[in-house]
Short mmCIF file of C-alpha atoms in Angstrom, two decimals:
data_model
loop_
_atom_site.label_atom_id
_atom_site.label_comp_id
_atom_site.label_asym_id
_atom_site.label_seq_id
_atom_site.Cartn_x
_atom_site.Cartn_y
_atom_site.Cartn_z
CA UNK A 1 -53.64 -0.35 -6.23
CA UNK A 2 -50.65 -1.81 -4.60
CA UNK A 3 -51.00 -2.13 -0.92
CA UNK A 4 -47.64 -3.29 0.37
CA UNK A 5 -46.30 -1.62 3.56
CA UNK A 6 -44.07 1.43 3.15
CA UNK A 7 -40.76 1.07 4.99
CA UNK A 8 -41.37 3.95 7.27
CA UNK A 9 -40.80 4.17 10.86
CA UNK A 10 -43.75 3.56 13.31
CA UNK A 11 -45.57 6.69 14.21
CA UNK A 12 -45.11 7.47 17.80
CA UNK A 13 -48.23 8.22 19.97
CA UNK A 14 -48.96 11.87 20.09
CA UNK A 15 -51.93 13.12 22.04
CA UNK A 16 -53.81 16.04 20.62
CA UNK A 17 -55.28 18.83 22.77
CA UNK A 18 -58.80 17.71 23.91
CA UNK A 19 -60.75 20.48 22.28
CA UNK A 20 -59.14 20.13 18.80
CA UNK A 21 -58.94 16.25 18.85
CA UNK A 22 -62.66 16.00 19.93
CA UNK A 23 -63.98 18.60 17.53
CA UNK A 24 -62.07 17.52 14.51
CA UNK A 25 -63.10 13.90 15.17
CA UNK A 26 -66.63 14.95 15.67
CA UNK A 27 -66.73 16.83 12.40
CA UNK A 28 -65.25 13.96 10.33
CA UNK A 29 -67.63 11.34 11.75
CA UNK A 30 -70.80 13.60 11.71
CA UNK A 31 -70.59 15.34 8.55
CA UNK A 32 -70.90 12.16 6.31
CA UNK A 33 -74.11 11.30 8.03
CA UNK A 34 -75.52 14.86 8.05
CA UNK A 35 -77.55 14.66 4.93
CA UNK A 36 -79.09 11.11 5.85
CA UNK A 37 -79.95 12.24 9.31
CA UNK A 38 -81.72 15.48 8.01
CA UNK A 39 -83.49 13.49 5.20
CA UNK A 40 -84.91 11.03 7.80
CA UNK A 41 -85.99 13.71 10.08
CA UNK A 42 -87.80 15.64 7.54
CA UNK A 43 -88.84 13.01 5.04
CA UNK A 44 -89.28 9.96 7.10
CA UNK A 45 -90.35 11.09 10.55
CA UNK A 46 -92.03 14.41 9.50
CA UNK A 47 -90.34 16.71 11.95
CA UNK A 48 -91.23 20.40 11.02
CA UNK A 49 -89.11 22.22 8.55
CA UNK A 50 -88.06 24.84 10.98
CA UNK A 51 -87.00 22.41 13.74
CA UNK A 52 -84.83 20.41 11.03
CA UNK A 53 -83.20 23.60 9.90
CA UNK A 54 -82.34 24.47 13.32
CA UNK A 55 -80.68 20.96 13.86
CA UNK A 56 -78.92 21.18 10.36
CA UNK A 57 -77.27 24.47 11.43
CA UNK A 58 -75.03 22.49 13.95
CA UNK A 59 -72.09 22.80 11.48
CA UNK A 60 -72.17 26.46 11.14
CA UNK A 61 -72.69 27.03 15.02
CA UNK A 62 -69.80 24.85 15.67
CA UNK A 63 -67.55 26.74 13.26
CA UNK A 64 -68.41 30.09 15.03
CA UNK A 65 -67.54 28.57 18.41
CA UNK A 66 -64.33 27.22 17.16
CA UNK A 67 -63.32 30.47 15.80
CA UNK A 68 -64.15 32.23 19.31
CA UNK A 69 -62.14 29.42 20.91
CA UNK A 70 -59.18 30.16 18.66
CA UNK A 71 -59.55 33.85 19.37
CA UNK A 72 -59.55 33.34 23.14
CA UNK A 73 -56.47 31.08 22.78
CA UNK A 74 -54.58 33.77 20.87
CA UNK A 75 -55.71 36.57 23.40
CA UNK A 76 -54.47 34.57 26.31
CA UNK A 77 -51.19 33.50 24.72
CA UNK A 78 -52.17 29.70 24.90
CA UNK A 79 -51.98 29.35 21.15
CA UNK A 80 -48.85 28.96 19.16
CA UNK A 81 -46.86 31.80 17.86
CA UNK A 82 -47.58 32.46 14.35
CA UNK A 83 -46.10 34.65 11.75
CA UNK A 84 -47.89 35.95 8.65
CA UNK A 85 -47.56 33.77 5.59
CA UNK A 86 -48.67 33.71 2.00
CA UNK A 87 -51.71 31.57 2.57
CA UNK A 88 -52.86 33.60 5.47
CA UNK A 89 -52.98 36.68 3.12
CA UNK A 90 -54.74 34.78 0.50
CA UNK A 91 -57.32 33.28 2.73
CA UNK A 92 -58.10 36.50 4.52
CA UNK A 93 -58.21 38.36 1.20
CA UNK A 94 -60.83 36.10 -0.13
CA UNK A 95 -62.95 36.06 3.02
CA UNK A 96 -62.77 39.86 3.19
CA UNK A 97 -63.87 40.16 -0.63
CA UNK A 98 -66.59 37.87 0.05
CA UNK A 99 -67.80 39.67 3.13
CA UNK A 100 -67.72 43.08 1.28
CA UNK A 101 -69.88 41.60 -1.36
CA UNK A 102 -72.37 40.07 1.18
CA UNK A 103 -72.73 43.46 2.70
CA UNK A 104 -72.61 45.85 -0.24
CA UNK A 105 -73.68 43.93 -3.40
CA UNK A 106 -77.29 44.93 -2.99
CA UNK A 107 -77.02 48.49 -1.85
CA UNK A 108 -74.27 49.47 -3.98
CA UNK A 109 -74.46 47.33 -6.97
CA UNK A 110 -78.28 46.99 -6.99
CA UNK A 111 -77.90 43.33 -7.61
CA UNK A 112 -81.38 42.55 -6.27
CA UNK A 113 -80.25 39.15 -4.77
CA UNK A 114 -82.58 37.93 -2.28
CA UNK A 115 -80.84 37.83 1.34
CA UNK A 116 -81.41 33.90 1.56
CA UNK A 117 -79.28 33.37 -1.57
CA UNK A 118 -76.65 35.80 -0.44
CA UNK A 119 -76.29 33.82 2.89
CA UNK A 120 -76.31 30.57 1.23
CA UNK A 121 -73.67 31.70 -1.29
CA UNK A 122 -71.38 32.97 1.70
CA UNK A 123 -71.95 29.58 3.55
CA UNK A 124 -71.36 27.35 0.64
CA UNK A 125 -68.46 29.18 -0.96
CA UNK A 126 -66.63 30.92 2.05
CA UNK A 127 -67.61 29.97 5.56
CA UNK A 128 -65.64 26.85 5.95
CA UNK A 129 -62.54 28.58 5.12
CA UNK A 130 -62.32 29.89 8.42
CA UNK A 131 -61.47 26.56 9.78
CA UNK A 132 -58.06 27.47 8.30
CA UNK A 133 -57.44 29.67 11.24
CA UNK A 134 -58.50 26.95 13.54
CA UNK A 135 -55.81 24.73 12.05
CA UNK A 136 -53.24 27.54 12.27
CA UNK A 137 -53.95 27.45 15.93
CA UNK A 138 -53.84 23.69 16.38
CA UNK A 139 -50.76 22.40 14.58
CA UNK A 140 -50.54 19.37 16.77
CA UNK A 141 -53.10 17.82 14.40
CA UNK A 142 -50.44 17.51 11.72
CA UNK A 143 -48.03 16.02 13.96
CA UNK A 144 -50.14 12.89 14.82
CA UNK A 145 -51.61 10.19 12.59
CA UNK A 146 -54.88 10.37 14.20
CA UNK A 147 -56.21 12.33 11.24
CA UNK A 148 -55.10 9.61 9.11
CA UNK A 149 -56.58 6.75 10.90
CA UNK A 150 -60.01 8.30 11.25
CA UNK A 151 -59.99 9.24 7.66
CA UNK A 152 -59.25 5.67 6.64
CA UNK A 153 -62.02 4.38 9.03
CA UNK A 154 -64.61 6.78 7.88
CA UNK A 155 -63.69 5.95 3.92
CA UNK A 156 -63.99 2.29 4.78
CA UNK A 157 -67.47 2.73 6.30
CA UNK A 158 -68.97 5.00 3.80
CA UNK A 159 -67.55 2.55 1.06
CA UNK A 160 -69.13 -0.54 2.75
CA UNK A 161 -72.53 1.21 2.99
CA UNK A 162 -72.20 2.36 -0.73
CA UNK A 163 -71.56 -1.28 -1.89
CA UNK A 164 -74.41 -2.46 0.25
CA UNK A 165 -76.71 0.24 -1.12
CA UNK A 166 -75.81 -0.47 -4.70
CA UNK A 167 -76.62 -4.23 -4.17
CA UNK A 168 -79.67 -4.07 -1.75
CA UNK A 169 -81.21 -0.55 -1.75
CA UNK A 170 -83.79 0.31 -4.52
CA UNK A 171 -84.73 3.79 -5.63
CA UNK A 172 -88.31 3.23 -4.03
CA UNK A 173 -86.40 2.46 -0.80
CA UNK A 174 -84.75 5.65 -1.02
CA UNK A 175 -87.81 7.49 -1.51
CA UNK A 176 -89.47 5.78 1.33
CA UNK A 177 -86.60 6.92 3.62
CA UNK A 178 -87.32 10.52 2.75
CA UNK A 179 -84.42 11.26 0.15
CA UNK A 180 -86.69 12.67 -2.52
CA UNK A 181 -88.72 14.74 -0.05
CA UNK A 182 -85.26 15.96 1.38
CA UNK A 183 -83.87 17.02 -1.97
CA UNK A 184 -87.06 18.68 -3.48
CA UNK A 185 -88.92 20.03 -0.59
CA UNK A 186 -86.31 20.75 2.00
CA UNK A 187 -83.32 21.74 -0.11
CA UNK A 188 -85.46 23.11 -3.12
CA UNK A 189 -83.36 21.48 -5.63
CA UNK A 190 -85.95 19.92 -8.05
CA UNK A 191 -83.99 21.19 -10.95
CA UNK A 192 -81.30 18.61 -9.94
CA UNK A 193 -84.08 15.78 -9.72
CA UNK A 194 -85.88 16.06 -12.82
CA UNK A 195 -85.86 13.38 -15.41
CA UNK A 196 -86.70 10.46 -13.26
CA UNK A 197 -90.04 9.20 -11.67
CA UNK A 198 -88.62 8.93 -8.15
CA UNK A 199 -87.63 12.56 -7.64
CA UNK A 200 -84.00 11.44 -6.94
CA UNK A 201 -80.89 13.40 -8.01
CA UNK A 202 -80.02 12.87 -11.69
CA UNK A 203 -76.56 11.73 -10.88
CA UNK A 204 -77.89 8.60 -9.34
CA UNK A 205 -77.78 7.07 -12.70
CA UNK A 206 -75.30 6.91 -15.61
CA UNK A 207 -75.69 5.67 -19.13
CA UNK A 208 -73.40 2.65 -20.03
CA UNK A 209 -73.65 1.74 -23.69
CA UNK A 210 -77.32 3.05 -23.83
CA UNK A 211 -78.26 1.23 -20.63
CA UNK A 212 -79.17 3.28 -17.39
CA UNK A 213 -76.97 2.12 -14.69
CA UNK A 214 -77.39 2.86 -10.88
CA UNK A 215 -74.65 4.73 -9.13
CA UNK A 216 -74.23 4.68 -5.35
CA UNK A 217 -74.47 7.56 -3.16
CA UNK A 218 -73.89 5.79 0.17
CA UNK A 219 -74.90 8.15 3.28
CA UNK A 220 -74.37 11.23 1.18
CA UNK A 221 -77.51 10.70 -0.83
CA UNK A 222 -75.95 11.32 -4.32
CA UNK A 223 -73.09 9.85 -6.14
CA UNK A 224 -71.09 13.07 -6.54
CA UNK A 225 -71.51 13.82 -2.89
CA UNK A 226 -70.06 10.19 -2.26
CA UNK A 227 -67.15 10.72 -4.50
CA UNK A 228 -65.75 14.12 -3.83
CA UNK A 229 -64.87 13.47 0.02
CA UNK A 230 -62.20 10.81 -1.34
CA UNK A 231 -60.13 13.76 -2.69
CA UNK A 232 -59.06 14.03 0.93
CA UNK A 233 -59.92 10.65 2.10
CA UNK A 234 -58.05 8.51 -0.39
CA UNK A 235 -54.57 10.23 0.13
CA UNK A 236 -55.24 9.87 3.96
CA UNK A 237 -56.25 6.36 3.74
CA UNK A 238 -53.20 5.49 1.48
CA UNK A 239 -50.84 7.26 3.77
CA UNK A 240 -52.27 5.29 6.95
CA UNK A 241 -52.92 1.78 5.17
CA UNK A 242 -49.43 1.64 3.48
CA UNK A 243 -47.58 2.17 6.80
CA UNK A 244 -49.33 -0.64 8.80
CA UNK A 245 -47.03 -3.18 10.16
CA UNK A 246 -49.04 -4.32 13.26
CA UNK A 247 -50.28 -7.88 14.06
CA UNK A 248 -52.70 -7.93 11.08
CA UNK A 249 -51.58 -5.45 8.41
CA UNK A 250 -53.57 -7.44 5.80
CA UNK A 251 -56.65 -6.31 7.24
CA UNK A 252 -55.82 -2.75 6.60
CA UNK A 253 -55.02 -3.62 3.02
CA UNK A 254 -58.29 -5.59 2.54
CA UNK A 255 -60.06 -2.64 3.93
CA UNK A 256 -58.17 -0.21 1.42
CA UNK A 257 -59.38 -2.45 -1.42
CA UNK A 258 -62.93 -2.00 -0.15
CA UNK A 259 -62.39 1.63 -0.06
CA UNK A 260 -61.50 1.64 -3.79
CA UNK A 261 -64.44 -0.63 -4.49
CA UNK A 262 -66.76 2.01 -2.71
CA UNK A 263 -65.33 4.82 -4.90
CA UNK A 264 -65.75 2.85 -8.17
CA UNK A 265 -69.54 1.91 -7.45
CA UNK A 266 -70.12 5.82 -7.40
CA UNK A 267 -69.06 5.79 -11.24
CA UNK A 268 -67.89 9.36 -10.78
CA UNK A 269 -65.16 9.34 -13.56
CA UNK A 270 -63.25 12.46 -12.85
CA UNK A 271 -62.87 11.88 -9.10
CA UNK A 272 -61.62 8.14 -9.68
CA UNK A 273 -58.97 9.26 -12.26
CA UNK A 274 -57.76 11.99 -9.79
CA UNK A 275 -57.56 9.58 -6.99
CA UNK A 276 -55.36 7.17 -9.01
CA UNK A 277 -53.19 10.02 -9.88
CA UNK A 278 -53.03 11.11 -6.10
CA UNK A 279 -51.92 7.39 -5.19
CA UNK A 280 -49.14 7.46 -8.13
CA UNK A 281 -47.69 10.82 -6.77
CA UNK A 282 -47.63 9.53 -3.23
CA UNK A 283 -45.59 6.79 -4.23
CA UNK A 284 -43.24 9.19 -6.08
CA UNK A 285 -43.05 11.50 -2.93
CA UNK A 286 -42.00 8.48 -0.77
CA UNK A 287 -39.34 7.36 -3.50
CA UNK A 288 -41.02 4.35 -4.64
CA UNK A 289 -41.42 4.91 -8.41
CA UNK A 290 -41.82 1.09 -9.08
CA UNK A 291 -45.08 1.08 -7.11
CA UNK A 292 -46.26 4.07 -9.08
CA UNK A 293 -45.61 1.99 -12.32
CA UNK A 294 -47.26 -1.00 -10.67
CA UNK A 295 -50.45 1.08 -9.80
CA UNK A 296 -50.66 2.37 -13.32
CA UNK A 297 -50.38 -1.11 -14.70
CA UNK A 298 -52.85 -2.48 -12.42
CA UNK A 299 -55.33 0.21 -13.25
CA UNK A 300 -55.01 -0.62 -16.94
CA UNK A 301 -55.31 -4.26 -16.36
CA UNK A 302 -58.38 -3.93 -14.33
CA UNK A 303 -59.91 -1.49 -16.82
CA UNK A 304 -59.35 -3.86 -19.64
CA UNK A 305 -60.78 -6.78 -17.92
CA UNK A 306 -63.76 -4.61 -16.90
CA UNK A 307 -64.37 -3.47 -20.44
CA UNK A 308 -64.49 -7.02 -21.47
CA UNK A 309 -66.97 -8.24 -18.63
CA UNK A 310 -69.15 -5.20 -18.64
CA UNK A 311 -71.25 -4.78 -21.65
CA UNK A 312 -71.23 -1.10 -23.04
CA UNK A 313 -68.16 0.21 -20.88
CA UNK A 314 -65.89 0.75 -23.76
CA UNK A 315 -68.49 2.79 -25.55
CA UNK A 316 -68.88 4.76 -22.14
CA UNK A 317 -65.22 5.35 -21.96
CA UNK A 318 -65.09 6.60 -25.70
CA UNK A 319 -67.92 8.88 -25.00
CA UNK A 320 -66.27 10.20 -21.84
CA UNK A 321 -63.03 10.90 -23.58
CA UNK A 322 -64.72 12.42 -26.57
CA UNK A 323 -67.04 14.64 -24.42
CA UNK A 324 -70.11 13.13 -26.04
CA UNK A 325 -71.91 12.23 -22.65
CA UNK A 326 -74.81 13.98 -21.27
CA UNK A 327 -72.83 15.31 -18.25
CA UNK A 328 -70.18 16.66 -20.74
CA UNK A 329 -72.81 18.41 -22.69
CA UNK A 330 -74.11 19.95 -19.52
CA UNK A 331 -70.71 20.85 -18.34
CA UNK A 332 -69.98 22.84 -21.58
CA UNK A 333 -73.39 24.51 -21.43
CA UNK A 334 -72.72 25.80 -17.74
CA UNK A 335 -69.08 26.89 -18.50
CA UNK A 336 -70.47 29.00 -21.53
CA UNK A 337 -72.97 30.60 -19.55
CA UNK A 338 -70.58 31.33 -16.58
CA UNK A 339 -67.69 32.66 -19.06
CA UNK A 340 -70.30 35.17 -20.42
CA UNK A 341 -71.51 36.14 -16.89
CA UNK A 342 -67.93 36.74 -15.75
CA UNK A 343 -67.04 38.79 -19.02
CA UNK A 344 -70.14 40.88 -18.72
CA UNK A 345 -69.52 41.82 -15.15
CA UNK A 346 -65.67 41.04 -14.31
CA UNK A 347 -66.10 42.89 -10.85
CA UNK A 348 -68.37 40.20 -9.83
CA UNK A 349 -72.19 39.35 -9.94
CA UNK A 350 -72.40 38.92 -6.23
CA UNK A 351 -72.62 35.95 -3.80
CA UNK A 352 -75.64 33.57 -4.14
CA UNK A 353 -75.77 33.81 -7.94
CA UNK A 354 -74.10 30.28 -8.85
CA UNK A 355 -74.75 26.66 -8.41
CA UNK A 356 -77.40 25.57 -5.72
CA UNK A 357 -77.70 28.97 -3.68
CA UNK A 358 -80.08 30.76 -6.16
CA UNK A 359 -82.20 27.67 -6.79
CA UNK A 360 -83.13 27.89 -3.18
CA UNK A 361 -84.32 31.34 -3.70
CA UNK A 362 -86.14 30.47 -6.67
CA UNK A 363 -83.68 32.06 -9.12
CA UNK A 364 -81.72 30.48 -12.00
CA UNK A 365 -77.93 30.28 -11.37
CA UNK A 366 -75.46 31.91 -13.74
CA UNK A 367 -73.16 28.89 -13.88
CA UNK A 368 -72.46 25.74 -12.27
CA UNK A 369 -70.13 22.53 -12.58
CA UNK A 370 -67.02 24.60 -12.38
CA UNK A 371 -65.23 25.58 -9.14
CA UNK A 372 -63.37 28.40 -10.73
CA UNK A 373 -66.33 29.94 -12.55
CA UNK A 374 -68.21 29.92 -9.19
CA UNK A 375 -65.80 32.26 -7.59
CA UNK A 376 -65.20 34.30 -10.74
CA UNK A 377 -68.70 35.06 -11.40
CA UNK A 378 -69.75 35.70 -7.74
CA UNK A 379 -66.67 37.75 -6.59
CA UNK A 380 -65.12 38.93 -9.90
CA UNK A 381 -61.41 39.17 -10.87
CA UNK A 382 -60.29 40.07 -7.28
CA UNK A 383 -62.23 36.94 -5.88
CA UNK A 384 -60.92 34.40 -8.37
CA UNK A 385 -57.29 35.82 -7.95
CA UNK A 386 -57.49 35.37 -4.23
CA UNK A 387 -59.00 31.93 -4.45
CA UNK A 388 -56.30 30.76 -6.95
CA UNK A 389 -53.71 32.26 -4.34
CA UNK A 390 -55.03 30.08 -1.76
CA UNK A 391 -54.77 26.94 -3.55
CA UNK A 392 -51.37 27.67 -5.10
CA UNK A 393 -49.78 28.98 -1.62
CA UNK A 394 -51.19 25.84 0.19
CA UNK A 395 -49.99 23.48 -2.39
CA UNK A 396 -46.43 25.11 -2.48
CA UNK A 397 -45.90 24.94 1.36
CA UNK A 398 -47.35 21.48 1.91
CA UNK A 399 -45.32 20.01 -0.87
CA UNK A 400 -42.05 21.55 0.41
CA UNK A 401 -42.80 19.74 3.75
CA UNK A 402 -43.73 16.65 2.17
CA UNK A 403 -40.02 16.38 0.76
CA UNK A 404 -38.52 17.95 3.77
CA UNK A 405 -36.27 16.46 6.49
CA UNK A 406 -39.19 16.21 9.17
CA UNK A 407 -40.86 13.40 11.04
CA UNK A 408 -42.54 10.75 8.88
CA UNK A 409 -45.93 11.61 10.29
CA UNK A 410 -45.45 15.27 9.36
CA UNK A 411 -44.39 14.07 5.79
CA UNK A 412 -47.34 12.02 5.41
CA UNK A 413 -49.83 14.54 6.53
CA UNK A 414 -48.07 17.19 4.35
CA UNK A 415 -48.41 14.71 1.61
CA UNK A 416 -52.17 14.28 2.04
CA UNK A 417 -52.72 18.14 2.19
CA UNK A 418 -50.55 18.60 -1.06
CA UNK A 419 -52.53 15.68 -2.86
CA UNK A 420 -55.83 16.85 -1.79
CA UNK A 421 -55.05 20.32 -3.09
CA UNK A 422 -53.95 18.78 -6.37
CA UNK A 423 -57.21 16.64 -6.43
CA UNK A 424 -59.37 19.98 -5.64
CA UNK A 425 -57.54 21.92 -8.41
CA UNK A 426 -58.06 19.08 -10.92
CA UNK A 427 -61.65 18.08 -10.04
CA UNK A 428 -62.69 21.63 -9.65
CA UNK A 429 -62.63 21.86 -13.46
CA UNK A 430 -65.81 19.82 -13.60
CA UNK A 431 -67.70 20.24 -10.17
CA UNK A 432 -67.81 22.75 -7.33
CA UNK A 433 -65.94 20.35 -4.96
CA UNK A 434 -66.75 22.17 -1.77
CA UNK A 435 -70.29 21.12 -2.06
CA UNK A 436 -68.75 18.35 0.07
CA UNK A 437 -68.64 19.74 3.56
CA UNK A 438 -66.54 16.72 4.70
CA UNK A 439 -64.00 17.68 2.08
CA UNK A 440 -64.06 21.47 2.80
CA UNK A 441 -63.89 21.28 6.52
CA UNK A 442 -61.22 18.67 6.80
CA UNK A 443 -59.14 20.27 4.16
CA UNK A 444 -58.86 23.72 5.45
CA UNK A 445 -58.46 22.66 8.98
CA UNK A 446 -55.48 20.29 8.20
CA UNK A 447 -54.06 22.76 5.63
CA UNK A 448 -53.91 25.48 8.35
CA UNK A 449 -52.26 23.06 10.87
CA UNK A 450 -49.72 22.14 8.27
CA UNK A 451 -48.87 25.77 7.53
CA UNK A 452 -47.86 26.41 10.98
CA UNK A 453 -45.60 23.39 10.66
CA UNK A 454 -44.20 24.80 7.67
CA UNK A 455 -43.54 28.05 9.28
CA UNK A 456 -41.75 26.38 12.07
CA UNK A 457 -39.48 24.51 9.76
CA UNK A 458 -38.73 27.63 7.93
CA UNK A 459 -37.82 29.40 11.26
CA UNK A 460 -35.64 26.46 12.31
CA UNK A 461 -33.87 26.66 8.86
CA UNK A 462 -33.09 30.23 9.33
CA UNK A 463 -31.84 29.81 12.89
CA UNK A 464 -29.55 26.98 11.72
CA UNK A 465 -28.20 29.12 8.90
CA UNK A 466 -27.33 32.04 11.42
CA UNK A 467 -25.46 29.68 13.64
#
């Protein structure tokens, strides 16, 4: 990727409210290490399961506390004035539909879904979306580059760890650290770890030209979990890096190259392609089409050299494009099952029936590997319609701000939200992207903040027209 400095004005310092700043930074720095810490506590140190589960619930407890804080701000008039917007309606509708399913799917539809699966389904698919309201109450986050700086640093750190892991950490060492025990015994995801002698997630390996190749999982403990946060981190790192004009801007560019190297060692094809697309669109938004062309040519050049140097890579690319890989076959099978489940019950099968949630209750999921089928199968026509409305309305509003006459920081943050939304929409075809808590939490919080900025701009425009 090209890493020249964008000719944008230097961002001015803007201090965030203490609660919003501290909590958002805490989330962004703690979430990447959540799985590793829990794996060490349970699998290496042997802490009791109940104690570890209580510790692991810190994320959900923090969300509840944040929502109560936002409600208190609103009741006391300390929060910003906000009018109803299309994304507000979409997010609220989706949460309301999910809440009704959680309460009524067993007594009304006789779904007979275990309570644990219902709770896991609500948590994995819906709970993080309430951070959108926290963002609506803290628009200052979208007016400072703090979020971009920390996203860059987090991406750099996890990439360095991922590269080091790929070179020095063996599967046996991962087992020793407790990763296998965490996946199989704590999470109950043995269906995802079958097929290897270590009991590690299947996506720790890919087949290149008939040869098994290790993929990096960094601190996320599996390659997909490592790659998915880049749907938010890569646009944010791009927006921050390409505006550096300090004493040593080349250091930021070297770090940016390391971030790309970290993503590449995950060998997560769809996410890598999406991130390249995000960078190309970013250049177009900031009116640098020549950089977009340079990026595309650079990608092709690196790809051509890599295919020559790495045996079997060309065959791997062909299998990927022609949908002949094992993961492609698995995707098609899951999609067929999900589509049939949706057509049989278009009103919804209930929360806790897709992806990993039913596995933890010893049930077979109706579908997986597709974000849209996850919501359609669980929540039916109403649920998938509301979910699509969430993504589309956030994309429309953030895209408008990215091209508007606002501050450069606001434009860059808006571009990050828009590009992350595009990435989620595309990558969601082959995975449930919100399995990454870092992506889900950061995206909805920052998206909510940007919607308040969009509302202010619209109100200002209307006021100017009336004068």
